[in-house]
Short mmCIF file of C-alpha atoms and ligand atoms in Angstrom, two decimals:
data_model
loop_
_atom_site.label_atom_id
_atom_site.label_comp_id
_atom_site.label_asym_id
_atom_site.label_seq_id
_atom_site.Cartn_x
_atom_site.Cartn_y
_atom_site.Cartn_z
CA MET U 1 109.87 98.66 86.64
CA GLU U 2 109.54 100.02 83.15
CA GLU U 3 110.52 103.58 82.66
CA ARG U 4 107.45 104.48 80.69
CA HIS U 5 105.31 104.02 83.86
CA ILE U 6 107.35 106.62 85.60
CA LYS U 7 106.21 110.24 85.57
CA GLU U 8 108.90 112.80 85.12
CA ARG U 9 110.17 114.23 88.26
CA PRO U 10 107.06 115.85 89.60
CA GLU U 11 108.03 119.45 90.11
CA VAL U 12 104.46 120.45 90.89
CA GLY U 13 103.48 117.06 92.34
CA ASP U 14 105.45 117.81 95.51
CA ALA U 15 104.07 121.19 96.52
CA GLY U 16 101.41 121.88 93.95
CA ARG U 17 97.84 120.66 94.17
CA ASP U 18 95.89 118.37 91.88
CA VAL U 19 92.91 120.70 91.46
CA GLU U 20 90.78 118.01 90.01
CA ARG U 21 90.66 116.12 93.39
CA SER U 22 89.16 116.98 96.73
CA VAL U 23 91.51 117.49 99.54
CA ALA U 24 90.67 115.47 102.59
CA VAL U 25 93.48 116.69 104.84
CA GLU U 26 95.54 119.80 104.24
CA LEU U 27 98.63 120.61 106.26
CA SER U 28 99.99 124.03 105.68
CA GLY U 29 103.27 125.12 107.09
CA VAL U 30 102.79 122.89 110.14
CA THR U 31 105.58 123.08 112.65
CA LYS U 32 105.55 121.40 116.11
CA ARG U 33 108.17 122.31 118.68
CA PHE U 34 108.62 120.50 122.08
CA GLY U 35 110.65 123.27 123.87
CA GLU U 36 113.61 124.06 121.62
CA PHE U 37 113.33 120.75 119.78
CA VAL U 38 111.61 120.87 116.28
CA ALA U 39 109.77 117.54 115.84
CA VAL U 40 107.87 118.63 112.74
CA ASP U 41 109.27 121.28 110.47
CA ASP U 42 107.22 123.44 108.22
CA LEU U 43 105.22 120.55 106.72
CA THR U 44 102.94 121.26 103.72
CA LEU U 45 100.85 118.47 102.32
CA ASP U 46 97.54 117.83 100.57
CA ILE U 47 96.07 114.38 101.17
CA TYR U 48 93.23 113.66 98.78
CA GLU U 49 89.98 112.07 99.38
CA GLY U 50 89.95 108.27 99.04
CA GLU U 51 93.72 108.07 98.96
CA PHE U 52 95.96 105.66 100.73
CA PHE U 53 98.65 107.99 101.88
CA SER U 54 101.66 107.04 103.91
CA LEU U 55 104.02 108.98 106.06
CA LEU U 56 107.36 107.08 105.88
CA GLY U 57 110.58 107.79 107.63
CA PRO U 58 113.03 106.67 110.33
CA SER U 59 112.24 106.39 113.99
CA GLY U 60 111.90 109.89 115.60
CA CYS U 61 111.30 111.75 112.30
CA GLY U 62 107.99 113.11 113.40
CA LYS U 63 105.38 110.69 111.97
CA THR U 64 103.43 110.06 115.15
CA THR U 65 103.55 113.75 116.06
CA THR U 66 102.08 114.59 112.64
CA LEU U 67 99.22 112.07 113.04
CA ARG U 68 98.49 113.32 116.54
CA MET U 69 98.09 116.92 115.28
CA ILE U 70 95.65 115.75 112.59
CA ALA U 71 93.77 113.71 115.20
CA GLY U 72 93.76 116.65 117.62
CA PHE U 73 95.83 115.23 120.48
CA GLU U 74 98.45 117.95 119.85
CA GLU U 75 98.16 121.33 118.29
CA PRO U 76 100.71 122.73 115.79
CA THR U 77 103.05 125.40 117.17
CA GLU U 78 102.73 127.09 113.79
CA GLY U 79 100.78 126.47 110.67
CA GLY U 80 97.34 125.11 110.16
CA ILE U 81 95.43 121.92 109.47
CA SER U 82 92.13 121.49 107.63
CA VAL U 83 90.14 118.29 107.56
CA ASP U 84 87.40 118.06 104.90
CA GLY U 85 87.75 121.75 104.16
CA ASP U 86 87.43 122.96 107.74
CA PRO U 87 90.30 124.35 109.87
CA VAL U 88 90.43 122.13 113.06
CA ARG U 89 92.51 124.26 115.44
CA GLY U 90 90.85 123.98 118.81
CA VAL U 91 88.46 121.26 117.71
CA PRO U 92 88.85 118.36 120.27
CA PRO U 93 89.74 114.90 119.01
CA TYR U 94 86.27 113.44 119.35
CA ARG U 95 84.60 116.21 117.31
CA ARG U 96 87.09 115.76 114.39
CA PRO U 97 85.88 113.49 111.47
CA VAL U 98 88.91 111.23 111.96
CA ASN U 99 89.62 108.06 113.85
CA THR U 100 92.97 106.57 114.83
CA VAL U 101 94.22 102.99 115.08
CA PHE U 102 97.32 102.85 117.19
CA GLN U 103 100.22 100.51 117.21
CA SER U 104 99.23 98.78 120.45
CA TYR U 105 95.79 97.44 119.66
CA ALA U 106 94.13 99.52 122.47
CA ILE U 107 91.05 97.26 122.56
CA PHE U 108 89.45 96.57 125.93
CA PRO U 109 90.40 93.12 127.20
CA HIS U 110 87.36 92.80 129.35
CA LEU U 111 84.87 93.39 126.54
CA ASN U 112 83.92 90.99 123.84
CA VAL U 113 84.38 91.82 120.13
CA PHE U 114 80.86 93.19 119.76
CA ASP U 115 81.22 95.46 122.77
CA ASN U 116 84.62 96.69 121.69
CA VAL U 117 83.30 97.60 118.27
CA ALA U 118 80.12 99.14 119.75
CA PHE U 119 81.93 101.23 122.42
CA GLY U 120 82.20 104.49 120.42
CA LEU U 121 78.68 104.09 119.01
CA ARG U 122 77.09 103.72 122.37
CA ARG U 123 78.91 106.67 123.60
CA ALA U 124 77.53 108.60 120.71
CA GLY U 125 74.02 107.53 121.70
CA VAL U 126 73.41 104.94 119.01
CA LYS U 127 71.36 102.00 120.25
CA GLY U 128 68.92 99.27 119.45
CA GLU U 129 68.56 97.95 115.90
CA GLU U 130 70.90 100.55 114.41
CA LEU U 131 73.61 99.78 116.84
CA GLN U 132 73.21 96.02 116.12
CA ARG U 133 73.32 96.61 112.42
CA ARG U 134 76.32 98.77 112.31
CA VAL U 135 78.42 96.67 114.54
CA THR U 136 77.53 93.59 112.55
CA ASP U 137 78.40 95.38 109.26
CA ALA U 138 81.75 96.50 110.79
CA CYS U 139 82.50 92.94 111.93
CA GLU U 140 81.69 91.68 108.45
CA MET U 141 83.89 94.29 106.89
CA VAL U 142 87.03 93.02 108.83
CA GLN U 143 85.94 89.39 108.47
CA LEU U 144 85.14 88.69 112.07
CA SER U 145 81.52 87.69 111.67
CA GLY U 146 80.82 84.93 114.19
CA PHE U 147 83.50 86.20 116.53
CA GLU U 148 81.27 88.79 118.28
CA LYS U 149 81.11 87.08 121.55
CA ARG U 150 84.77 86.33 121.85
CA LYS U 151 87.02 88.11 124.33
CA PRO U 152 90.35 89.56 122.87
CA SER U 153 92.27 86.82 124.78
CA MET U 154 90.69 84.33 122.56
CA LEU U 155 91.80 86.05 119.37
CA SER U 156 95.07 86.02 117.36
CA GLY U 157 97.12 89.18 116.92
CA GLY U 158 95.81 89.76 113.51
CA GLN U 159 92.25 89.23 114.65
CA GLN U 160 92.71 91.69 117.56
CA GLN U 161 94.08 94.19 115.13
CA ARG U 162 91.04 93.79 112.97
CA VAL U 163 88.81 94.36 115.99
CA ALA U 164 90.59 97.76 116.49
CA LEU U 165 90.10 98.46 112.82
CA ALA U 166 86.32 97.67 112.93
CA ARG U 167 86.03 99.89 116.06
CA ALA U 168 87.68 102.70 114.15
CA LEU U 169 85.73 102.25 110.97
CA VAL U 170 82.23 101.66 112.64
CA ASN U 171 81.32 105.35 112.74
CA ARG U 172 82.53 105.95 109.21
CA PRO U 173 85.22 108.65 109.68
CA LYS U 174 86.18 110.72 106.81
CA VAL U 175 89.80 109.97 107.49
CA LEU U 176 91.40 106.95 109.28
CA LEU U 177 94.70 107.54 110.80
CA LEU U 178 96.85 104.38 111.30
CA ASP U 179 100.06 104.54 113.29
CA GLU U 180 102.12 101.47 112.54
CA PRO U 181 99.07 99.28 113.13
CA LEU U 182 100.94 96.11 112.05
CA GLY U 183 104.08 96.62 113.99
CA ALA U 184 103.33 93.87 116.56
CA LEU U 185 102.47 91.19 114.03
CA ASP U 186 104.80 88.53 112.78
CA LEU U 187 106.07 88.93 109.14
CA LYS U 188 103.72 86.56 107.47
CA LEU U 189 100.60 88.00 109.13
CA ARG U 190 101.83 91.43 108.53
CA LYS U 191 102.15 90.71 104.80
CA GLU U 192 98.62 89.26 104.78
CA MET U 193 97.30 92.29 106.68
CA GLN U 194 98.94 94.72 104.35
CA LEU U 195 97.09 93.38 101.38
CA TYR U 196 93.80 92.91 103.44
CA LEU U 197 94.08 96.66 104.59
CA LYS U 198 94.80 97.87 101.05
CA ASN U 199 91.67 95.98 99.78
CA LEU U 200 89.61 97.23 102.58
CA GLN U 201 90.61 100.79 102.05
CA HIS U 202 89.66 100.34 98.31
CA GLU U 203 86.24 98.93 99.29
CA VAL U 204 85.21 101.45 101.89
CA GLY U 205 86.80 104.46 100.02
CA ILE U 206 87.78 106.14 103.37
CA THR U 207 91.00 108.19 103.18
CA PHE U 208 93.77 106.31 105.03
CA ILE U 209 96.83 108.09 106.44
CA TYR U 210 99.21 105.32 107.35
CA VAL U 211 102.32 105.79 109.38
CA THR U 212 105.24 103.33 108.96
CA HIS U 213 109.03 103.21 109.01
CA ASP U 214 108.98 100.13 106.78
CA GLN U 215 109.70 101.16 103.26
CA GLU U 216 108.49 97.95 101.81
CA GLU U 217 105.27 98.22 103.53
CA ALA U 218 104.72 101.70 102.27
CA LEU U 219 105.53 100.80 98.72
CA THR U 220 103.13 97.82 98.85
CA MET U 221 100.29 99.74 100.13
CA SER U 222 100.25 103.31 99.27
CA ASP U 223 98.92 105.50 96.38
CA ARG U 224 101.36 108.20 97.55
CA ILE U 225 104.03 108.35 100.14
CA ALA U 226 105.62 111.35 101.87
CA VAL U 227 109.23 110.53 102.84
CA ILE U 228 110.18 112.35 106.12
CA ASN U 229 113.44 112.92 107.72
CA GLU U 230 114.13 114.98 110.93
CA GLY U 231 110.76 116.51 110.70
CA LYS U 232 110.98 117.66 107.07
CA VAL U 233 109.28 116.25 103.97
CA GLN U 234 111.92 115.00 101.53
CA GLN U 235 109.70 113.95 98.59
CA VAL U 236 106.08 113.21 98.02
CA ALA U 237 105.32 110.84 95.08
CA ASP U 238 103.83 107.55 94.15
CA PRO U 239 105.90 104.40 94.86
CA PRO U 240 107.40 103.85 91.32
CA THR U 241 108.42 107.55 91.15
CA LEU U 242 109.95 107.50 94.58
CA TYR U 243 111.90 104.30 93.69
CA GLU U 244 112.90 105.36 90.16
CA LEU U 245 113.41 109.07 90.59
CA PRO U 246 114.38 109.77 94.22
CA LYS U 247 114.98 113.47 94.72
CA ASN U 248 117.89 113.32 97.05
CA ARG U 249 120.39 110.96 98.73
CA PHE U 250 118.20 110.35 101.74
CA VAL U 251 115.28 109.14 99.73
CA ALA U 252 117.53 107.01 97.37
CA ASP U 253 119.05 105.34 100.44
CA PHE U 254 115.81 104.96 102.46
CA ILE U 255 113.66 103.45 99.66
CA GLY U 256 115.42 100.32 98.57
CA GLN U 257 119.15 99.77 98.16
CA THR U 258 121.30 101.99 95.93
CA ASN U 259 124.86 102.41 94.82
CA VAL U 260 126.08 106.04 95.10
CA PHE U 261 129.07 107.43 93.24
CA SER U 262 130.27 110.78 94.54
CA GLY U 263 132.45 112.90 92.31
CA THR U 264 133.08 115.96 90.25
CA VAL U 265 130.84 116.85 87.26
CA GLU U 266 133.38 116.65 84.29
CA SER U 267 130.99 117.54 81.45
CA VAL U 268 127.40 118.45 80.93
CA ARG U 269 125.91 117.92 77.42
CA GLU U 270 122.29 117.94 76.45
CA GLY U 271 120.57 115.67 78.93
CA HIS U 272 123.84 113.92 79.76
CA VAL U 273 126.25 114.25 82.64
CA THR U 274 129.67 112.74 83.10
CA LEU U 275 130.90 112.36 86.68
CA ARG U 276 134.54 111.60 87.70
CA THR U 277 134.94 110.04 91.10
CA SER U 278 138.02 110.68 93.26
CA SER U 279 139.33 107.23 92.37
CA GLY U 280 139.16 108.08 88.72
CA GLU U 281 136.00 106.13 87.87
CA LYS U 282 133.95 107.75 85.08
CA VAL U 283 130.17 107.52 85.51
CA GLU U 284 127.79 108.44 82.61
CA VAL U 285 124.42 109.67 83.64
CA THR U 286 121.27 110.74 81.87
CA ALA U 287 120.28 113.93 83.63
CA ARG U 288 116.61 114.34 84.47
CA GLY U 289 115.41 117.56 86.18
CA VAL U 290 118.50 118.23 88.26
CA GLU U 291 120.66 121.05 87.09
CA VAL U 292 124.41 120.54 87.61
CA GLU U 293 127.52 122.50 86.47
CA VAL U 294 130.95 121.39 85.34
CA GLY U 295 133.27 121.40 88.38
CA GLN U 296 130.42 120.85 90.83
CA GLU U 297 130.40 117.92 93.42
CA ALA U 298 127.63 115.68 92.80
CA HIS U 299 126.30 112.11 93.49
CA ALA U 300 125.08 109.60 90.95
CA ALA U 301 122.89 106.61 92.01
CA VAL U 302 122.26 103.34 90.26
CA ARG U 303 120.01 100.58 91.65
CA PRO U 304 121.62 97.12 92.21
CA GLU U 305 119.16 95.43 89.84
CA LYS U 306 120.12 97.72 86.90
CA ILE U 307 123.74 96.41 86.87
CA ARG U 308 124.66 93.31 85.02
CA PHE U 309 127.73 91.26 84.35
CA GLY U 310 129.25 91.94 80.92
CA SER U 311 130.95 94.67 79.10
CA GLU U 312 128.25 96.21 76.96
CA GLY U 313 126.68 99.47 78.23
CA ASP U 314 127.26 103.14 78.74
CA ASN U 315 129.27 102.41 81.87
CA VAL U 316 131.53 99.49 82.05
CA SER U 317 133.86 98.73 85.02
CA SER U 318 136.11 95.96 86.13
CA THR U 319 135.19 94.54 89.53
CA THR U 320 136.30 91.90 91.96
CA ILE U 321 133.65 89.78 93.58
CA ARG U 322 133.83 90.02 97.25
CA GLN U 323 130.66 88.43 98.57
CA ILE U 324 127.74 86.42 97.20
CA VAL U 325 124.49 86.22 98.95
CA TYR U 326 121.88 83.82 97.59
CA LEU U 327 118.46 85.41 98.13
CA GLY U 328 116.16 82.89 96.39
CA VAL U 329 114.64 84.81 93.53
CA SER U 330 118.03 86.71 93.05
CA THR U 331 121.53 86.59 94.09
CA GLN U 332 123.29 89.65 95.60
CA TYR U 333 126.90 90.17 94.57
CA ILE U 334 129.07 92.58 96.51
CA THR U 335 131.89 93.73 94.33
CA GLU U 336 134.77 96.08 94.50
CA LEU U 337 135.92 98.47 91.81
CA SER U 338 139.64 99.01 91.23
CA GLY U 339 139.48 102.26 93.09
CA GLY U 340 138.04 100.50 96.17
CA GLU U 341 134.45 101.50 95.87
CA ARG U 342 131.85 98.95 96.66
CA LEU U 343 129.22 98.12 94.16
CA VAL U 344 126.17 95.87 94.86
CA LEU U 345 124.30 94.18 92.11
CA TYR U 346 121.47 91.67 91.89
CA GLN U 347 121.04 88.98 89.38
CA GLN U 348 117.71 87.22 88.93
CA ASN U 349 118.14 83.40 89.47
CA SER U 350 116.16 82.69 86.41
CA ARG U 351 118.68 80.81 84.23
CA GLU U 352 121.49 78.39 84.65
CA GLU U 353 124.53 80.48 84.00
CA ASP U 354 128.20 80.51 84.63
CA ASN U 355 127.94 82.72 87.65
CA PRO U 356 131.19 84.45 88.86
CA GLU U 357 132.80 83.21 92.07
CA VAL U 358 134.27 85.06 95.07
CA GLY U 359 137.65 86.53 94.07
CA GLU U 360 136.97 86.49 90.42
CA GLU U 361 137.55 89.68 88.40
CA VAL U 362 134.64 90.44 86.06
CA PRO U 363 133.34 93.40 84.10
CA VAL U 364 129.94 94.92 85.01
CA ALA U 365 127.86 97.31 83.03
CA TRP U 366 124.92 99.57 83.32
CA ASP U 367 123.24 102.23 81.23
CA ALA U 368 123.28 105.97 81.67
CA ARG U 369 119.52 106.07 81.66
CA ASN U 370 119.34 103.84 84.67
CA CYS U 371 121.68 106.21 86.57
CA LEU U 372 120.51 109.23 88.36
CA ILE U 373 122.02 112.54 89.61
CA LEU U 374 120.98 113.15 93.17
CA GLY U 375 120.41 116.51 94.67
CA GLY U 376 121.35 117.24 98.27
N1 ATP C 1 105.66 115.14 124.11
C1 ATP C 1 106.93 115.33 123.61
N2 ATP C 1 107.91 115.96 124.23
C2 ATP C 1 109.08 116.16 123.73
N3 ATP C 1 109.63 115.54 122.69
C3 ATP C 1 108.75 114.76 121.98
C4 ATP C 1 107.39 114.58 122.44
N4 ATP C 1 106.76 113.77 121.57
C5 ATP C 1 107.60 113.44 120.59
N5 ATP C 1 108.81 114.10 120.86
C6 ATP C 1 109.97 114.04 120.05
O1 ATP C 1 109.67 114.36 118.73
C7 ATP C 1 110.40 113.56 117.77
C8 ATP C 1 109.40 112.88 116.82
O2 ATP C 1 108.65 111.98 117.55
P1 ATP C 1 107.52 110.99 116.96
O3 ATP C 1 106.89 110.25 117.98
O4 ATP C 1 106.74 111.82 116.10
O5 ATP C 1 108.46 110.09 116.01
P2 ATP C 1 108.14 108.93 114.89
O6 ATP C 1 108.54 109.29 113.66
O7 ATP C 1 106.71 108.56 115.21
O8 ATP C 1 109.05 107.79 115.55
P3 ATP C 1 108.78 106.16 115.62
O9 ATP C 1 109.04 105.55 114.23
O10 ATP C 1 109.91 105.84 116.57
O11 ATP C 1 107.53 105.99 116.22
C9 ATP C 1 111.19 112.55 118.62
O12 ATP C 1 112.59 112.98 118.65
C10 ATP C 1 110.50 112.60 120.01
O13 ATP C 1 111.45 112.25 121.02
MG1 MG C 2 105.75 106.90 116.06
#
């Protein structure tokens, strides 16, 4: 990704609010404890109207708990949640302007597609022509027209998931909460559904809050992502910013692959930092936003695709090729620096070249501007 597309490290973007946009869901200082255990820790987030917003983080980090608090299945131990401008503490789930799609489809096996989609509307007293029209519209929206009479057992996994979606969209919630809705699908169908969901969200304009532990899925679909670890927000940003300017080591490791050098800051000049690793490797870094001082321990990160074979660049090191993994569009090289550090790089398979072989000693190079000092 080109650097010019990247916003500078969003100091306000994280906690500050974009006053031009309406907030659909506001979490303010939300903490959830189960006994002594803190599942969600002082979460403050604004999710804007019409946004595709993802909560991304490893298993157990508190994603589902956060979603359940927005939906009203749990109440925060501390802090408050507002939906569409109104505080929702004490408001039962069915009276909140949100709907949830869970990981397991949770559609009724004994009801056909029409009756599954109509279920909530009937309970809300909608009937006759209006019921017919709204269910038909919802089925059309998820491309299941003609399937209305089918039972779930006669549908594929992706089709069943779309029934669940239609059922959640049919009463036009302000906010749709989706908890790993594609987890049960195979890779190909999951990829199709990702694009489908993204387009659908764009068409209907409803705010989507999407939970996933799959970083690629989050990057593909989201306008913005909150990366969460152990109940705490690590960074909130759009996908390119998260990838190019991760705030800390956790985000850098969780989003894509990265090479991290740990060492001592040797010098700091205007916008430029030199780091010296314990093995003596010198790493030149363009400093953006993070303040470091000479003598301080710090980490520098560089993405595998920013490193190339050759000896021209701000950073040049001699490496030995340890492993080569052919990945189709690119090849992954796992190399070792003279000090023993491992360095991973990707090369596009776009040209016929004299590619190095395992055991060969080759120079690699990368530029300071593609290298980042990480906090924490
Ligand atoms: N009712 C509960 N009682 C006690 N602990 C709970 C309860 N619900 C969740 N937890 C704990 O809170 C933490 C966060 O759980 P949560 O379900 O929100 O994680 P998650 O991020 O959705 O994970 P996954 O990706 O595995 O679904 C976990 O450690 C979990 O064990
Ligand atoms: Mg979960």
